[in-house]
Each structure stands twice: as C-alpha cells, then as structure tokens.
Short mmCIF file of C-alpha atoms in Angstrom, two decimals:
data_model
loop_
_atom_site.label_atom_id
_atom_site.label_comp_id
_atom_site.label_asym_id
_atom_site.label_seq_id
_atom_site.Cartn_x
_atom_site.Cartn_y
_atom_site.Cartn_z
CA UNK G 1 -0.06 0.02 -0.15
CA UNK G 2 0.76 3.45 -0.05
CA UNK G 3 3.34 5.02 2.35
CA UNK G 4 2.90 8.77 3.49
CA UNK G 5 5.64 10.51 5.51
CA UNK G 6 5.67 13.51 6.95
CA UNK G 7 8.24 15.93 8.18
CA UNK G 8 9.18 17.28 10.56
CA UNK G 9 7.40 15.31 13.40
CA UNK G 10 7.83 18.17 15.40
CA UNK G 11 7.79 21.79 15.16
CA UNK G 12 8.03 24.72 17.48
CA UNK G 13 7.51 28.40 16.29
CA UNK G 14 7.30 31.98 17.78
CA UNK G 15 4.42 33.84 16.66
CA UNK G 16 4.35 35.50 13.60
CA UNK G 17 6.95 32.95 11.86
CA UNK G 18 6.57 31.08 8.85
CA UNK G 19 6.73 27.16 8.30
CA UNK G 20 6.49 24.41 5.80
CA UNK G 21 5.30 21.26 6.15
CA UNK G 22 5.94 18.13 3.96
CA UNK G 23 4.17 15.02 2.94
CA UNK G 24 5.91 12.42 0.69
CA UNK G 25 4.12 9.55 -0.39
CA UNK G 26 5.12 6.57 -2.09
CA UNK G 27 3.13 5.89 -5.29
CA UNK G 28 0.79 7.97 -7.58
CA UNK G 29 -2.49 9.48 -5.63
CA UNK G 30 -5.64 10.46 -6.93
CA UNK G 31 -6.33 11.97 -3.32
CA UNK G 32 -4.97 14.07 -1.09
CA UNK G 33 -5.77 16.18 2.03
CA UNK G 34 -4.41 18.18 4.69
CA UNK G 35 -6.26 18.26 7.82
CA UNK G 36 -5.25 20.46 11.41
CA UNK G 37 -6.22 18.30 14.48
CA UNK G 38 -6.93 21.05 17.16
CA UNK G 39 -5.77 20.53 21.06
CA UNK G 40 -9.44 19.59 21.43
CA UNK G 41 -9.14 16.80 18.99
CA UNK G 42 -11.32 17.93 16.24
CA UNK G 43 -10.06 17.40 12.32
CA UNK G 44 -10.37 20.40 10.40
CA UNK G 45 -10.22 20.30 6.64
CA UNK G 46 -7.84 22.60 5.55
CA UNK G 47 -7.16 21.50 1.66
CA UNK G 48 -8.28 18.85 -0.75
CA UNK G 49 -5.49 19.10 -3.25
CA UNK G 50 -4.59 16.08 -5.41
CA UNK G 51 -2.58 18.30 -7.49
CA UNK G 52 -1.81 22.08 -7.93
CA UNK G 53 -1.68 25.01 -5.55
CA UNK G 54 -4.37 26.51 -3.29
CA UNK G 55 -4.43 29.20 -1.01
CA UNK G 56 -6.85 29.99 2.20
CA UNK G 57 -5.75 33.20 4.05
CA UNK G 58 -2.24 32.31 5.65
CA UNK G 59 -2.41 28.99 4.72
CA UNK G 60 -1.40 27.55 1.29
CA UNK G 61 -0.84 24.31 -0.29
CA UNK G 62 1.12 22.76 -3.18
CA UNK G 63 0.95 19.09 -4.51
CA UNK G 64 3.51 17.99 -7.09
CA UNK G 65 1.69 14.69 -7.85
CA UNK G 66 4.65 13.68 -10.22
CA UNK G 67 7.35 14.29 -7.68
CA UNK G 68 5.05 12.40 -5.04
CA UNK G 69 5.05 15.35 -2.55
CA UNK G 70 2.82 17.94 -0.97
CA UNK G 71 3.94 21.26 0.94
CA UNK G 72 1.62 22.99 3.38
CA UNK G 73 2.69 26.72 4.21
CA UNK G 74 1.75 28.49 7.32
CA UNK G 75 2.57 32.17 7.19
CA UNK G 76 2.44 34.75 10.25
CA UNK G 77 1.73 31.86 12.48
CA UNK G 78 -0.58 32.26 15.41
CA UNK G 79 -0.94 30.42 18.47
CA UNK G 80 -4.52 29.11 17.36
CA UNK G 81 -2.32 27.18 14.71
CA UNK G 82 -1.12 25.05 17.36
CA UNK G 83 -1.91 21.24 16.99
CA UNK G 84 -1.45 18.41 14.91
CA UNK G 85 -1.31 18.47 10.99
CA UNK G 86 -2.27 15.44 8.98
CA UNK G 87 -1.54 14.78 5.34
CA UNK G 88 -3.87 11.89 3.89
CA UNK G 89 -3.43 10.33 0.46
CA UNK G 90 -5.38 7.90 -1.61
CA UNK G 91 -5.08 6.15 -4.87
CA UNK G 92 -7.88 5.33 -6.91
CA UNK G 93 -10.01 3.64 -4.02
CA UNK G 94 -11.95 5.17 -1.41
CA UNK G 95 -9.33 4.88 1.47
CA UNK G 96 -7.24 7.58 2.66
CA UNK G 97 -3.79 6.76 4.31
CA UNK G 98 -2.88 8.99 6.89
CA UNK G 99 0.80 10.03 7.75
CA UNK G 100 1.60 10.55 11.38
CA UNK G 101 1.63 14.03 11.40
CA UNK G 102 3.42 16.90 12.21
CA UNK G 103 3.00 18.56 15.72
CA UNK G 104 3.02 22.04 15.66
CA UNK G 105 3.29 24.69 18.70
CA UNK G 106 3.13 28.27 18.24
CA UNK G 107 4.72 30.34 21.31
CA UNK G 108 3.24 33.60 21.89
CA UNK C 1 -23.62 25.26 8.23
CA UNK C 2 -23.39 21.57 7.11
CA UNK C 3 -20.99 19.25 9.21
CA UNK C 4 -21.08 15.91 10.46
CA UNK C 5 -22.31 15.17 14.03
CA UNK C 6 -21.36 12.56 16.14
CA UNK C 7 -23.18 11.43 19.62
CA UNK C 8 -21.91 10.82 22.53
CA UNK C 9 -18.98 13.11 22.40
CA UNK C 10 -17.59 11.12 25.53
CA UNK C 11 -18.37 8.11 26.86
CA UNK C 12 -17.01 5.94 29.81
CA UNK C 13 -18.16 2.50 30.39
CA UNK C 14 -16.83 -0.51 31.93
CA UNK C 15 -15.58 -3.62 30.37
CA UNK C 16 -18.10 -5.97 29.17
CA UNK C 17 -20.63 -3.11 28.65
CA UNK C 18 -22.33 -2.56 24.81
CA UNK C 19 -21.34 0.74 23.39
CA UNK C 20 -23.15 2.46 20.47
CA UNK C 21 -21.93 5.50 18.71
CA UNK C 22 -23.84 7.39 16.41
CA UNK C 23 -23.36 9.62 13.45
CA UNK C 24 -25.21 11.90 11.30
CA UNK C 25 -23.48 12.75 7.78
CA UNK C 26 -23.72 15.94 5.84
CA UNK C 27 -26.82 15.86 3.98
CA UNK C 28 -26.72 14.46 0.49
CA UNK C 29 -23.62 12.74 1.05
CA UNK C 30 -23.36 9.12 -0.10
CA UNK C 31 -20.50 7.88 1.41
CA UNK C 32 -19.80 7.28 5.43
CA UNK C 33 -16.51 6.30 6.87
CA UNK C 34 -15.73 5.11 10.48
CA UNK C 35 -12.01 5.77 11.82
CA UNK C 36 -10.27 5.26 15.11
CA UNK C 37 -7.39 7.08 16.37
CA UNK C 38 -5.12 5.95 18.81
CA UNK C 39 -1.83 7.16 19.93
CA UNK C 40 -0.13 3.85 18.95
CA UNK C 41 -1.84 3.24 15.62
CA UNK C 42 -2.80 6.69 14.57
CA UNK C 43 -6.05 6.90 12.15
CA UNK C 44 -7.46 3.61 11.05
CA UNK C 45 -10.33 3.03 8.91
CA UNK C 46 -12.75 0.48 10.41
CA UNK C 47 -15.85 0.74 7.97
CA UNK C 48 -17.04 2.46 4.76
CA UNK C 49 -20.66 2.72 3.58
CA UNK C 50 -21.68 3.86 0.13
CA UNK C 51 -25.38 4.78 -0.58
CA UNK C 52 -25.84 2.99 2.98
CA UNK C 53 -24.30 -0.33 1.82
CA UNK C 54 -21.63 -1.62 3.66
CA UNK C 55 -18.71 -2.06 1.54
CA UNK C 56 -15.55 -2.73 3.70
CA UNK C 57 -15.43 -3.62 7.31
CA UNK C 58 -12.30 -5.14 6.97
CA UNK C 59 -10.53 -2.88 9.73
CA UNK C 60 -13.14 -3.98 12.50
CA UNK C 61 -13.09 -6.60 14.87
CA UNK C 62 -15.75 -8.97 13.38
CA UNK C 63 -16.53 -10.65 16.83
CA UNK C 64 -17.35 -7.40 18.54
CA UNK C 65 -17.88 -4.75 16.21
CA UNK C 66 -20.71 -3.81 14.26
CA UNK C 67 -21.67 -0.81 11.76
CA UNK C 68 -24.91 0.10 10.28
CA UNK C 69 -26.66 2.48 8.54
CA UNK C 70 -30.25 2.25 9.38
CA UNK C 71 -31.14 5.33 6.88
CA UNK C 72 -29.35 8.05 5.03
CA UNK C 73 -29.07 10.14 7.95
CA UNK C 74 -27.83 7.77 10.52
CA UNK C 75 -24.69 5.59 10.97
CA UNK C 76 -24.07 3.47 14.20
CA UNK C 77 -21.00 1.62 15.25
CA UNK C 78 -21.58 -0.95 18.22
CA UNK C 79 -19.12 -2.76 20.14
CA UNK C 80 -20.06 -5.47 22.33
CA UNK C 81 -18.63 -6.50 24.57
CA UNK C 82 -16.12 -3.69 24.91
CA UNK C 83 -12.66 -4.18 26.29
CA UNK C 84 -10.23 -1.69 27.68
CA UNK C 85 -8.12 -1.89 24.28
CA UNK C 86 -11.19 -0.51 22.47
CA UNK C 87 -10.55 2.81 24.45
CA UNK C 88 -9.82 5.43 21.53
CA UNK C 89 -11.25 8.36 19.76
CA UNK C 90 -13.82 6.96 17.01
CA UNK C 91 -14.24 9.46 14.06
CA UNK C 92 -17.05 9.34 11.34
CA UNK C 93 -16.37 11.02 8.37
CA UNK C 94 -18.57 11.38 4.92
CA UNK C 95 -18.31 12.82 1.59
CA UNK C 96 -20.12 12.95 -1.92
CA UNK C 97 -18.71 10.75 -4.43
CA UNK C 98 -19.31 10.99 -7.89
CA UNK C 99 -20.95 8.14 -9.93
CA UNK C 100 -18.17 6.30 -11.82
CA UNK C 101 -15.36 7.29 -9.19
CA UNK C 102 -14.54 5.88 -5.61
CA UNK C 103 -12.98 8.79 -3.78
CA UNK C 104 -13.59 12.50 -2.92
CA UNK C 105 -12.90 14.52 -0.21
CA UNK C 106 -13.67 13.63 3.27
CA UNK C 107 -15.27 15.48 5.92
CA UNK C 108 -14.95 14.42 9.82
CA UNK C 109 -17.07 14.69 12.61
CA UNK C 110 -15.97 15.81 16.13
CA UNK C 111 -15.35 12.41 17.37
CA UNK C 112 -16.48 10.02 20.42
CA UNK C 113 -13.75 9.82 22.78
CA UNK C 114 -14.62 6.46 24.20
CA UNK C 115 -12.93 5.23 27.55
CA UNK C 116 -13.40 1.44 28.57
CA UNK C 117 -12.46 0.49 32.29
#
C-alpha cells in the first residue's frame, strides 16, 4: 500500500513566524487532503489538493503529484495554529492513508 | 453550516458493556466512514458505506464490532462486549462521491472519545 511520510515530526515556532510542512508519498495518488487536528481533537479540513496549488488566508498548499510530495505553508503563525497537521492520501479507491502528522506548537 | 455530527462526544463504560456511537453525515453525502484514532496506531479505517451499503469492514474486529446505516441520516458503530483496548477516539466522516469514481474529499465529525475501564 501507499506509504505516507510527514516531516518534521515536531515543530516549535514563535508567533509570527512562517513554516513549511512536507508530505511525501510512495505511489501515485488521486486524492490528497491536509487536516488540522486542534487541541480539542477535532479534525478540520484544510485543503483537498491532489494536484496544484491552493490558498486560504494564511495557509497555502502545493502538491506535485509527479514528484510525490505535497507542502503546506503557514505564514504569520498564530497560537491558534497549534495542533497536529495530517496529510492523508489515496489512490483510486475510497481509502485515505494518513501520515503520522506534524505536531506544531506556536508560542506567543 | 453543514457538518458531520456525532454522539456521544464522550463515553466512559466498564469492560463488557455495550457501546453504541452514532453519526449523522452531511445531508446529501453518499459515503460514510468510521475511523479509530489511537496514539499507537494513529488513524485507522474501520468501515466504509456507500449509498448505505457496507462495502468494507475489514478494519473492524468482527467478533465484537458492528456498523450499520439504518437510513441515510444515521450511521451506528456498536461494540459488544467492550474491552479496555477499545479505548480510543472514534471518528465518523462523510463525502459526496460522483458516479463512476471511488474517492472524493472526506469531512470528519468531532469524534467520540471512548474510555473502557
């Protein structure tokens, strides 16, 4: 099955800093989502991005499917950005395979 | 504001008791997923429904877990009897998948945090 690797596993930022989270996957995908799991445990959809680039406020994501990676950019980080960021990928089936996440702490 | 809802949000029970978790998918969505999240295993798919039909439950322990969709607005996950190793957060997700395709964006509910003593 598809392997998903996220880096870095942990990240500590000062409020206002920018960051880039990476998701590598081992095979071609038709489905890729980025989620933020907040400190209350809720999984929030950030991007549905099997290819291309999208932006939503301070967040943006790019997936280069041919090179098997996706990047999530967080600019001007805020304390509310803290939590775990998951990348999940799928081939042509319904299954999403989740990475182990990047744990982000933004300090005031 | 369309969202997946789950009840209960928290459940503490004793080993051997039956546990039922409920999920209301987003209206109009035709796929429903049950996931389990633990520290050790991360997020795992337990079951998958499309148009209310169960298409995959290979991720569930068959002897104690069961998943059903009595109607399009309700999905249930039951554990009987529950065991301490079932302690986890159980998420329901739904999505709208077009005909001729198997995948699309999934939207997650807030989860049910289950503790089995």
